[in-house]
């Protein structure tokens, strides 16, 4: 199949069956493409839509986002995960305001130089917002290409990724670049899905090598397996009679950077050094597990009643918040869940 036939087949399918009513698709500004692309990294469209809509109401343009506090931005990301995306988005908006007069640059390398923008996101902004001839290589496109060419190695491998960029570039049409890029994403999201590709409806079927072999789901080749370690975290949950809790802000680097959490310790012994006779132990909430990409975290909540919101010797910034005020902060999902449970107790 010639590249022109590939793009023609894809575009004809898109004209019939593509998604045209996603909230970031209506004549999008570069800002809207950028925010949606960042939210869509590692996250399904259906999950992103309400977050995107709320975010756009609060931060409709780069200037509003740049002027906001990090806490405010993170609070609109609570539950979406991968919080470095939100911190980078915020930093990037400030760079754009300072060095690009508030407008995302229409140049691939200048986009890649900004925080949190990789080659694929930059390509998407160039193609979807600026209608320039650039390719993308997000998860959906990688899956389609890995199957179409039956690529025999893991796409995260540097050389393989390089080869896929080459293939993605070669396939670009001369016209209708934005529709073509959207068509690639749509094909991967709606037909060439991870576990149940609908090859019978696929415009690429007649030349798809994985289909010809009868093994589409064998591609892309999986990442070589590593066992994921399990870590322990002991949360000190101090609750006062007037329903305040002590939260501390996580350092920028590391998990949940910049978000508000209960003070946490690696073991019970260290945690108990913060307990004195003014605090009384409450019924202990159950231990629960949170899964990150690189490790599992077993969370042990230790709930104590404190008579008053006195200063505690906690490393970093720690503040007593009324539970309802705490719920408006940037929080990791397990902290939010715990606070909601406390608010009902
Ligand atoms: S034929 Fe099947 S495996 Fe090949 S690109 Fe289409 S949906 Fe994916």
PDB file of N, CA and C in Angstrom, residues 237-246 274 276-282 303-310 312 320:
ATOM      1  N   UNK A 237      -3.227  10.690  60.446  1.00  0.00           N
ATOM      2  CA  UNK A 237      -4.445  11.485  60.228  1.00  0.00           C
ATOM      3  C   UNK A 237      -4.861  12.056  61.577  1.00  0.00           C
ATOM      4  N   UNK A 238      -4.647  13.343  61.740  1.00  0.00           N
ATOM      5  CA  UNK A 238      -5.014  14.016  62.994  1.00  0.00           C
ATOM      6  C   UNK A 238      -6.317  14.765  62.760  1.00  0.00           C
ATOM      7  N   UNK A 239      -7.305  14.475  63.587  1.00  0.00           N
ATOM      8  CA  UNK A 239      -8.625  15.084  63.417  1.00  0.00           C
ATOM      9  C   UNK A 239      -9.014  15.762  64.727  1.00  0.00           C
ATOM     10  N   UNK A 240      -9.359  17.062  64.655  1.00  0.00           N
ATOM     11  CA  UNK A 240      -9.721  17.779  65.882  1.00  0.00           C
ATOM     12  C   UNK A 240     -11.237  17.741  66.091  1.00  0.00           C
ATOM     13  N   UNK A 241     -11.651  18.163  67.302  1.00  0.00           N
ATOM     14  CA  UNK A 241     -13.083  18.165  67.596  1.00  0.00           C
ATOM     15  C   UNK A 241     -13.840  19.105  66.663  1.00  0.00           C
ATOM     16  N   UNK A 242     -13.176  20.193  66.220  1.00  0.00           N
ATOM     17  CA  UNK A 242     -13.893  21.097  65.302  1.00  0.00           C
ATOM     18  C   UNK A 242     -13.639  20.707  63.832  1.00  0.00           C
ATOM     19  N   UNK A 243     -13.364  19.418  63.604  1.00  0.00           N
ATOM     20  CA  UNK A 243     -13.299  18.813  62.264  1.00  0.00           C
ATOM     21  C   UNK A 243     -12.219  19.427  61.371  1.00  0.00           C
ATOM     22  N   UNK A 244     -11.044  19.637  61.958  1.00  0.00           N
ATOM     23  CA  UNK A 244      -9.898  20.064  61.156  1.00  0.00           C
ATOM     24  C   UNK A 244      -8.950  18.894  61.005  1.00  0.00           C
ATOM     25  N   UNK A 245      -8.217  18.888  59.881  1.00  0.00           N
ATOM     26  CA  UNK A 245      -7.206  17.848  59.674  1.00  0.00           C
ATOM     27  C   UNK A 245      -5.884  18.530  59.336  1.00  0.00           C
ATOM     28  N   UNK A 246      -4.814  17.854  59.684  1.00  0.00           N
ATOM     29  CA  UNK A 246      -3.503  18.413  59.350  1.00  0.00           C
ATOM     30  C   UNK A 246      -3.044  17.831  58.000  1.00  0.00           C
ATOM     31  N   UNK A 274       5.309  11.231  66.732  1.00  0.00           N
ATOM     32  CA  UNK A 274       4.491  12.452  66.667  1.00  0.00           C
ATOM     33  C   UNK A 274       3.245  12.343  67.536  1.00  0.00           C
ATOM     34  N   UNK A 276       1.531  12.205  71.208  1.00  0.00           N
ATOM     35  CA  UNK A 276       1.747  12.441  72.635  1.00  0.00           C
ATOM     36  C   UNK A 276       0.424  12.212  73.363  1.00  0.00           C
ATOM     37  N   UNK A 277       0.402  12.474  74.663  1.00  0.00           N
ATOM     38  CA  UNK A 277      -0.800  12.115  75.418  1.00  0.00           C
ATOM     39  C   UNK A 277      -1.978  13.078  75.216  1.00  0.00           C
ATOM     40  N   UNK A 278      -1.802  14.086  74.319  1.00  0.00           N
ATOM     41  CA  UNK A 278      -2.960  14.941  73.997  1.00  0.00           C
ATOM     42  C   UNK A 278      -3.793  14.299  72.882  1.00  0.00           C
ATOM     43  N   UNK A 279      -3.292  13.199  72.339  1.00  0.00           N
ATOM     44  CA  UNK A 279      -3.996  12.598  71.188  1.00  0.00           C
ATOM     45  C   UNK A 279      -4.539  11.229  71.572  1.00  0.00           C
ATOM     46  N   UNK A 280      -5.720  10.945  71.099  1.00  0.00           N
ATOM     47  CA  UNK A 280      -6.293   9.633  71.412  1.00  0.00           C
ATOM     48  C   UNK A 280      -6.559   8.872  70.131  1.00  0.00           C
ATOM     49  N   UNK A 281      -6.285   7.592  70.219  1.00  0.00           N
ATOM     50  CA  UNK A 281      -6.409   6.767  69.022  1.00  0.00           C
ATOM     51  C   UNK A 281      -7.889   6.512  68.719  1.00  0.00           C
ATOM     52  N   UNK A 282      -8.226   6.497  67.432  1.00  0.00           N
ATOM     53  CA  UNK A 282      -9.604   6.222  67.021  1.00  0.00           C
ATOM     54  C   UNK A 282      -9.644   4.870  66.332  1.00  0.00           C
ATOM     55  N   UNK A 303      -5.482   6.914  62.437  1.00  0.00           N
ATOM     56  CA  UNK A 303      -6.373   8.033  62.781  1.00  0.00           C
ATOM     57  C   UNK A 303      -6.308   8.330  64.282  1.00  0.00           C
ATOM     58  N   UNK A 304      -6.010   9.604  64.613  1.00  0.00           N
ATOM     59  CA  UNK A 304      -5.966  10.043  66.010  1.00  0.00           C
ATOM     60  C   UNK A 304      -6.831  11.284  66.168  1.00  0.00           C
ATOM     61  N   UNK A 305      -7.451  11.389  67.350  1.00  0.00           N
ATOM     62  CA  UNK A 305      -8.160  12.627  67.661  1.00  0.00           C
ATOM     63  C   UNK A 305      -7.220  13.555  68.403  1.00  0.00           C
ATOM     64  N   UNK A 306      -7.140  14.794  67.957  1.00  0.00           N
ATOM     65  CA  UNK A 306      -6.297  15.785  68.627  1.00  0.00           C
ATOM     66  C   UNK A 306      -7.247  16.795  69.272  1.00  0.00           C
ATOM     67  N   UNK A 307      -6.878  17.292  70.457  1.00  0.00           N
ATOM     68  CA  UNK A 307      -7.774  18.224  71.149  1.00  0.00           C
ATOM     69  C   UNK A 307      -7.889  19.538  70.390  1.00  0.00           C
ATOM     70  N   UNK A 308      -6.756  19.986  69.854  1.00  0.00           N
ATOM     71  CA  UNK A 308      -6.768  21.267  69.144  1.00  0.00           C
ATOM     72  C   UNK A 308      -5.761  21.225  68.004  1.00  0.00           C
ATOM     73  N   UNK A 309      -5.881  22.231  67.119  1.00  0.00           N
ATOM     74  CA  UNK A 309      -5.000  22.248  65.963  1.00  0.00           C
ATOM     75  C   UNK A 309      -3.687  22.938  66.329  1.00  0.00           C
ATOM     76  N   UNK A 310      -2.903  22.274  67.149  1.00  0.00           N
ATOM     77  CA  UNK A 310      -1.626  22.849  67.585  1.00  0.00           C
ATOM     78  C   UNK A 310      -0.563  22.618  66.511  1.00  0.00           C
ATOM     79  N   UNK A 312       2.508  21.193  64.721  1.00  0.00           N
ATOM     80  CA  UNK A 312       3.110  19.862  64.789  1.00  0.00           C
ATOM     81  C   UNK A 312       4.478  19.923  64.144  1.00  0.00           C
ATOM     82  N   UNK A 320      -3.416  23.198  59.175  1.00  0.00           N
ATOM     83  CA  UNK A 320      -4.693  22.610  59.605  1.00  0.00           C
ATOM     84  C   UNK A 320      -5.796  23.174  58.728  1.00  0.00           C
TER      85      UNK A 320
END
